[in-house]
Amino acid sequence: TYTAMGELPGWFVGRNLTLEYTIAVSAVARGWAGYLVEFIDSAGGGETDNLGLLAVLIIALCTAAAARGVRQGARLNLAITIINVGIILFVCFAGASQVDTVNYTPFAPYGAEGVFRAAGTVFFSFVGFDAVSTMAGETANPSKTVPRGILYTLAAVTALYVGVSVVLTGMVPFSALDTNAPLAEAFSARGLRWAALIVGFGSVTTLTCTVLCSILGQPRIFFAMARDGLFFPLFRRLHPEHRTPVAGTLVTGAVAAVLALVLDLEALSDMVSIGTLLAFTVVCGSVLVLRLTRPRSRP
């Protein structure tokens, strides 16, 4: 946007991305806290209502990992991602044996309107793919590796997403799904308590990975804006040892922790969707402008 339209639109997108990533950290951390409490309760532990404090805890841990550097954070992210894929495949294969095809009728109960409304709801998930592009400055040969990483990730995640959705709606009628923890509750409804525990554990690790990715992405946006003169110079300074934008990382973690402590999940999710939609709309328009004004410079 900065290249195609100038400083003001670039500043506008940067502010929306700040809204997107920082609040995404808070929203996902609140969701993580909810899943953790449910997992502990399912395992026979005690209940707690301190979701805000648990959210602050996971934000602090992920901020510390991000501040130590992309390489260390990426290793943790890779380990969690491997666990996540295993859990998702487990859901697909274990749940497939519990599918009742009667639940697929009607297949689209709310018609096209319901499909579009659902698409707006899951717009939140695009934050993860956007995070890949923010790491371009720390990637070898970014003009090739970043687009490939986004496309390969998008294809894999879409396949897994569709697989889980098909299995889930086949296991339990859509009207009976628990919106807070649908996967775990679906297995519990089928009497597979042990499977519900595995899925609950997978949900906690998945959201841990998402919090870490968002914290990794936001400071790089601060760094890019500060380098272009659109933000405070402090945020373009790198840690002498870890070579990370430590100021942006700490600010992101602190603000996200405060928001997670005082706001609920619904309010945070709505704010993330607004920031993501605005930023993506302007960026898509900027790509069209760039292709018309600089056709030879496009990838």
CSV table of C-alpha atoms in Angstrom, one decimal:
chain,number,residue,atom,x,y,z
A,1,THR,CA,0.0,0.0,0.0
A,2,TYR,CA,2.8,2.4,0.8
A,3,THR,CA,4.5,1.7,-2.5
A,4,ALA,CA,1.3,1.9,-4.6
A,5,MET,CA,-0.6,4.7,-2.9
A,6,GLY,CA,1.7,6.7,-0.7
A,7,GLU,CA,2.3,7.5,3.0
A,8,LEU,CA,-1.3,8.2,4.1
A,9,PRO,CA,-2.8,4.9,2.9
A,10,GLY,CA,0.3,3.1,4.1
A,11,TRP,CA,-0.1,4.6,7.5
A,12,PHE,CA,-3.8,3.7,7.5
A,13,VAL,CA,-3.1,0.0,6.7
A,14,GLY,CA,-0.4,-0.1,9.3
A,15,ARG,CA,-2.8,1.1,12.0
A,16,ASN,CA,-5.4,-1.4,10.9
A,17,LEU,CA,-2.8,-4.2,11.0
A,18,THR,CA,-1.8,-3.0,14.5
A,19,LEU,CA,-5.5,-3.3,15.5
A,20,GLU,CA,-5.7,-6.7,13.9
A,21,TYR,CA,-2.6,-8.4,15.4
A,22,THR,CA,-2.7,-6.9,18.9
A,23,ILE,CA,-6.3,-7.6,19.5
A,24,ALA,CA,-6.0,-11.0,17.8
A,25,VAL,CA,-3.4,-11.9,20.5
A,26,SER,CA,-5.9,-10.9,23.2
A,27,ALA,CA,-8.9,-12.7,21.6
A,28,VAL,CA,-7.0,-15.9,21.0
A,29,ALA,CA,-5.5,-15.8,24.5
A,30,ARG,CA,-9.0,-15.5,26.0
A,31,GLY,CA,-10.1,-18.5,23.9
A,32,TRP,CA,-7.0,-20.4,25.0
A,33,ALA,CA,-7.9,-19.8,28.6
A,34,GLY,CA,-11.5,-21.1,28.0
A,35,TYR,CA,-10.2,-24.3,26.4
A,36,LEU,CA,-7.6,-24.8,29.1
A,37,VAL,CA,-10.3,-24.5,31.8
A,38,GLU,CA,-12.5,-27.0,30.0
A,39,PHE,CA,-9.7,-29.4,29.5
A,40,ILE,CA,-8.7,-29.4,33.1
A,41,ASP,CA,-12.3,-29.8,34.1
A,42,SER,CA,-12.7,-32.8,31.7
A,43,ALA,CA,-9.6,-34.3,33.2
A,44,GLY,CA,-11.1,-34.2,36.7
A,45,GLY,CA,-9.4,-31.0,37.9
A,46,GLY,CA,-11.0,-28.0,39.5
A,47,GLU,CA,-12.8,-25.2,37.8
A,48,THR,CA,-11.7,-21.5,37.7
A,49,ASP,CA,-13.2,-18.3,36.5
A,50,ASN,CA,-9.9,-16.4,36.2
A,51,LEU,CA,-9.9,-16.5,32.4
A,52,GLY,CA,-8.3,-13.1,32.2
A,53,LEU,CA,-5.3,-14.0,34.3
A,54,LEU,CA,-4.8,-17.2,32.4
A,55,ALA,CA,-4.9,-15.2,29.1
A,56,VAL,CA,-2.2,-12.8,30.5
A,57,LEU,CA,-0.1,-15.9,31.4
A,58,ILE,CA,0.0,-17.3,27.9
A,59,ILE,CA,0.6,-13.9,26.4
A,60,ALA,CA,3.6,-13.4,28.7
A,61,LEU,CA,5.1,-16.8,27.8
A,62,CYS,CA,4.7,-16.2,24.1
A,63,THR,CA,6.1,-12.7,24.3
A,64,ALA,CA,9.2,-14.0,26.0
A,65,ALA,CA,9.6,-16.7,23.3
A,66,ALA,CA,9.1,-14.1,20.5
A,67,ALA,CA,11.6,-11.7,22.1
A,68,ARG,CA,14.4,-14.3,22.0
A,69,GLY,CA,14.2,-14.4,18.2
A,70,VAL,CA,12.4,-15.9,15.2
A,71,ARG,CA,14.5,-18.9,15.2
A,72,GLN,CA,13.7,-19.9,18.7
A,73,GLY,CA,10.0,-19.0,18.2
A,74,ALA,CA,9.9,-20.8,14.9
A,75,ARG,CA,11.2,-24.0,16.5
A,76,LEU,CA,8.4,-23.9,19.2
A,77,ASN,CA,5.9,-23.0,16.5
A,78,LEU,CA,7.0,-26.0,14.4
A,79,ALA,CA,6.7,-28.4,17.3
A,80,ILE,CA,3.3,-27.2,18.1
A,81,THR,CA,2.2,-27.3,14.5
A,82,ILE,CA,3.2,-30.9,14.2
A,83,ILE,CA,1.1,-31.7,17.3
A,84,ASN,CA,-1.8,-29.7,15.8
A,85,VAL,CA,-1.8,-31.6,12.5
A,86,GLY,CA,-1.7,-34.9,14.3
A,87,ILE,CA,-4.7,-33.8,16.5
A,88,ILE,CA,-6.6,-32.7,13.4
A,89,LEU,CA,-6.0,-35.9,11.6
A,90,PHE,CA,-7.1,-37.8,14.7
A,91,VAL,CA,-10.4,-35.8,14.7
A,92,CYS,CA,-10.9,-36.7,11.0
A,93,PHE,CA,-10.2,-40.4,11.3
A,94,ALA,CA,-11.6,-41.1,14.8
A,95,GLY,CA,-14.7,-39.0,14.1
A,96,ALA,CA,-15.3,-40.6,10.7
A,97,SER,CA,-16.4,-43.8,12.3
A,98,GLN,CA,-19.1,-41.9,14.3
A,99,VAL,CA,-20.6,-40.0,11.3
A,100,ASP,CA,-24.4,-40.4,10.7
A,101,THR,CA,-25.2,-39.3,7.2
A,102,VAL,CA,-28.7,-38.3,8.4
A,103,ASN,CA,-27.1,-35.2,9.9
A,104,TYR,CA,-26.1,-33.9,6.5
A,105,THR,CA,-29.8,-33.3,5.6
A,106,PRO,CA,-30.3,-30.4,5.0
A,107,PHE,CA,-26.8,-29.8,3.8
A,108,ALA,CA,-27.1,-26.0,3.8
A,109,PRO,CA,-29.9,-25.3,6.2
A,110,TYR,CA,-29.7,-21.5,5.9
A,111,GLY,CA,-29.0,-21.4,2.2
A,112,ALA,CA,-26.6,-19.0,0.5
A,113,GLU,CA,-27.2,-16.3,3.1
A,114,GLY,CA,-26.0,-18.6,5.8
A,115,VAL,CA,-22.9,-19.5,3.8
A,116,PHE,CA,-21.9,-15.8,3.4
A,117,ARG,CA,-22.6,-15.0,7.0
A,118,ALA,CA,-20.4,-17.9,8.1
A,119,ALA,CA,-17.7,-16.7,5.8
A,120,GLY,CA,-17.7,-13.4,7.5
A,121,THR,CA,-17.5,-15.1,10.9
A,122,VAL,CA,-14.4,-17.1,10.0
A,123,PHE,CA,-12.6,-14.1,8.5
A,124,PHE,CA,-10.7,-14.1,11.7
A,125,SER,CA,-8.7,-17.1,10.5
A,126,PHE,CA,-7.0,-15.1,7.7
A,127,VAL,CA,-4.8,-13.5,10.4
A,128,GLY,CA,-2.6,-16.6,10.3
A,129,PHE,CA,-1.9,-16.4,6.6
A,130,ASP,CA,-1.2,-12.7,6.8
A,131,ALA,CA,1.4,-13.4,9.5
A,132,VAL,CA,3.5,-15.3,7.0
A,133,SER,CA,4.0,-12.2,4.8
A,134,THR,CA,5.2,-10.1,7.8
A,135,MET,CA,8.3,-12.4,8.1
A,136,ALA,CA,9.5,-11.6,4.6
A,137,GLY,CA,12.3,-9.4,5.9
A,138,GLU,CA,13.8,-12.4,7.8
A,139,THR,CA,13.4,-14.9,5.0
A,140,ALA,CA,15.9,-16.1,2.4
A,141,ASN,CA,14.7,-15.3,-1.1
A,142,PRO,CA,11.3,-13.9,0.0
A,143,SER,CA,10.0,-13.3,-3.5
A,144,LYS,CA,9.7,-17.0,-3.9
A,145,THR,CA,9.5,-18.6,-0.5
A,146,VAL,CA,6.9,-16.3,1.0
A,147,PRO,CA,4.3,-16.8,-1.8
A,148,ARG,CA,4.9,-20.5,-1.8
A,149,GLY,CA,4.6,-20.7,1.9
A,150,ILE,CA,1.3,-18.9,1.9
A,151,LEU,CA,-0.1,-20.9,-1.0
A,152,TYR,CA,1.0,-24.3,0.4
A,153,THR,CA,-0.2,-23.4,3.9
A,154,LEU,CA,-3.5,-22.2,2.5
A,155,ALA,CA,-4.1,-25.4,0.5
A,156,ALA,CA,-3.2,-27.7,3.5
A,157,VAL,CA,-5.3,-25.7,6.0
A,158,THR,CA,-8.3,-25.6,3.7
A,159,ALA,CA,-8.2,-29.4,3.2
A,160,LEU,CA,-7.9,-30.0,7.0
A,161,TYR,CA,-10.6,-27.4,7.7
A,162,VAL,CA,-13.1,-29.0,5.3
A,163,GLY,CA,-12.3,-32.5,6.6
A,164,VAL,CA,-12.9,-31.5,10.2
A,165,SER,CA,-16.1,-29.6,9.3
A,166,VAL,CA,-17.5,-32.6,7.3
A,167,VAL,CA,-16.8,-35.0,10.2
A,168,LEU,CA,-18.0,-32.7,12.9
A,169,THR,CA,-21.4,-32.0,11.3
A,170,GLY,CA,-21.8,-35.7,10.6
A,171,MET,CA,-21.2,-36.6,14.2
A,172,VAL,CA,-23.7,-34.2,15.7
A,173,PRO,CA,-26.6,-32.3,14.2
A,174,PHE,CA,-25.5,-28.7,13.5
A,175,SER,CA,-28.2,-27.3,15.8
A,176,ALA,CA,-26.7,-29.3,18.8
A,177,LEU,CA,-23.1,-28.1,18.4
A,178,ASP,CA,-21.6,-26.4,21.4
A,179,THR,CA,-20.2,-23.1,20.0
A,180,ASN,CA,-17.6,-22.8,22.8
A,181,ALA,CA,-15.9,-26.2,22.3
A,182,PRO,CA,-17.6,-28.0,19.4
A,183,LEU,CA,-15.0,-30.7,18.7
A,184,ALA,CA,-14.5,-31.9,22.3
A,185,GLU,CA,-18.3,-31.8,23.0
A,186,ALA,CA,-19.0,-33.8,19.8
A,187,PHE,CA,-16.8,-36.6,21.0
A,188,SER,CA,-18.3,-36.4,24.5
A,189,ALA,CA,-21.8,-36.6,23.0
A,190,ARG,CA,-20.8,-39.8,21.3
A,191,GLY,CA,-19.5,-41.2,24.6
A,192,LEU,CA,-15.8,-41.0,23.6
A,193,ARG,CA,-14.6,-39.2,26.7
A,194,TRP,CA,-11.0,-40.1,26.0
A,195,ALA,CA,-11.1,-38.7,22.6
A,196,ALA,CA,-12.6,-35.4,24.0
A,197,LEU,CA,-9.6,-35.1,26.3
A,198,ILE,CA,-7.2,-35.5,23.3
A,199,VAL,CA,-9.1,-32.9,21.3
A,200,GLY,CA,-9.1,-30.5,24.2
A,201,PHE,CA,-5.3,-30.8,24.5
A,202,GLY,CA,-5.0,-30.2,20.8
A,203,SER,CA,-7.1,-27.1,21.1
A,204,VAL,CA,-4.9,-25.6,23.8
A,205,THR,CA,-1.7,-26.2,21.7
A,206,THR,CA,-3.4,-24.9,18.6
A,207,LEU,CA,-4.3,-21.6,20.2
A,208,THR,CA,-0.8,-21.4,21.8
A,209,CYS,CA,0.6,-21.5,18.3
A,210,THR,CA,-1.8,-18.8,17.1
A,211,VAL,CA,-0.9,-16.4,20.0
A,212,LEU,CA,2.8,-16.9,19.2
A,213,CYS,CA,2.3,-16.2,15.5
A,214,SER,CA,0.4,-13.0,16.1
A,215,ILE,CA,3.0,-11.8,18.6
A,216,LEU,CA,5.8,-12.5,16.0
A,217,GLY,CA,4.0,-10.6,13.3
A,218,GLN,CA,3.0,-7.4,15.0
A,219,PRO,CA,6.5,-6.1,16.0
A,220,ARG,CA,7.6,-6.6,12.3
A,221,ILE,CA,4.8,-4.3,11.3
A,222,PHE,CA,6.0,-1.7,13.8
A,223,PHE,CA,9.5,-2.1,12.5
A,224,ALA,CA,8.5,-1.7,8.8
A,225,MET,CA,6.5,1.4,9.7
A,226,ALA,CA,9.3,3.0,11.8
A,227,ARG,CA,11.8,2.2,9.0
A,228,ASP,CA,9.6,4.2,6.5
A,229,GLY,CA,9.2,7.1,9.0
A,230,LEU,CA,5.5,6.3,9.7
A,231,PHE,CA,6.1,5.3,13.4
A,232,PHE,CA,8.3,6.1,16.4
A,233,PRO,CA,12.1,5.5,15.7
A,234,LEU,CA,12.3,3.3,18.8
A,235,PHE,CA,10.5,0.5,17.1
A,236,ARG,CA,13.1,0.1,14.4
A,237,ARG,CA,15.9,-0.7,16.9
A,238,LEU,CA,17.0,-4.4,17.1
A,239,HIS,CA,18.2,-6.3,20.1
A,240,PRO,CA,22.0,-6.5,19.9
A,241,GLU,CA,22.1,-10.3,20.6
A,242,HIS,CA,18.8,-11.7,19.3
A,243,ARG,CA,18.4,-9.2,16.5
A,244,THR,CA,14.7,-8.9,17.2
A,245,PRO,CA,12.5,-5.7,17.5
A,246,VAL,CA,12.3,-6.2,21.2
A,247,ALA,CA,10.5,-2.8,21.9
A,248,GLY,CA,7.7,-3.7,19.5
A,249,THR,CA,7.5,-7.2,21.0
A,250,LEU,CA,7.2,-6.0,24.6
A,251,VAL,CA,4.7,-3.3,23.7
A,252,THR,CA,2.5,-5.8,21.8
A,253,GLY,CA,2.6,-8.2,24.7
A,254,ALA,CA,1.8,-5.6,27.3
A,255,VAL,CA,-1.2,-4.0,25.4
A,256,ALA,CA,-2.6,-7.4,24.4
A,257,ALA,CA,-2.4,-8.6,28.0
A,258,VAL,CA,-4.3,-5.5,29.3
A,259,LEU,CA,-7.0,-6.0,26.6
A,260,ALA,CA,-7.3,-9.7,27.4
A,261,LEU,CA,-7.8,-8.9,31.0
A,262,VAL,CA,-10.6,-6.3,30.7
A,263,LEU,CA,-12.5,-7.4,27.5
A,264,ASP,CA,-14.4,-10.6,26.7
A,265,LEU,CA,-13.9,-12.8,23.7
A,266,GLU,CA,-16.9,-11.6,21.7
A,267,ALA,CA,-15.9,-8.0,21.8
A,268,LEU,CA,-12.3,-8.8,20.9
A,269,SER,CA,-13.3,-11.0,18.0
A,270,ASP,CA,-15.5,-8.2,16.5
A,271,MET,CA,-12.7,-5.7,16.7
A,272,VAL,CA,-10.2,-8.1,15.0
A,273,SER,CA,-12.6,-8.7,12.1
A,274,ILE,CA,-13.0,-5.0,11.5
A,275,GLY,CA,-9.3,-4.4,11.4
A,276,THR,CA,-8.6,-7.4,9.2
A,277,LEU,CA,-11.4,-6.6,6.7
A,278,LEU,CA,-10.3,-2.9,6.3
A,279,ALA,CA,-6.6,-3.8,5.9
A,280,PHE,CA,-7.2,-6.6,3.4
A,281,THR,CA,-9.6,-4.4,1.4
A,282,VAL,CA,-7.0,-1.6,1.0
A,283,VAL,CA,-4.2,-4.0,0.3
A,284,CYS,CA,-6.1,-5.7,-2.5
A,285,GLY,CA,-6.9,-2.3,-4.0
A,286,SER,CA,-3.2,-1.4,-3.8
A,287,VAL,CA,-2.2,-4.5,-5.7
A,288,LEU,CA,-4.6,-3.6,-8.5
A,289,VAL,CA,-3.1,-0.1,-8.6
A,290,LEU,CA,0.4,-1.4,-8.6
A,291,ARG,CA,-0.3,-3.8,-11.5
A,292,LEU,CA,-1.6,-1.0,-13.6
A,293,THR,CA,1.1,1.6,-12.8
A,294,ARG,CA,4.1,-0.8,-12.6
A,295,PRO,CA,3.3,-3.9,-14.6
A,296,ARG,CA,6.9,-5.0,-14.9
A,297,SER,CA,7.6,-4.8,-11.2
A,298,ARG,CA,4.9,-7.2,-10.1
A,299,PRO,CA,5.8,-10.8,-9.0
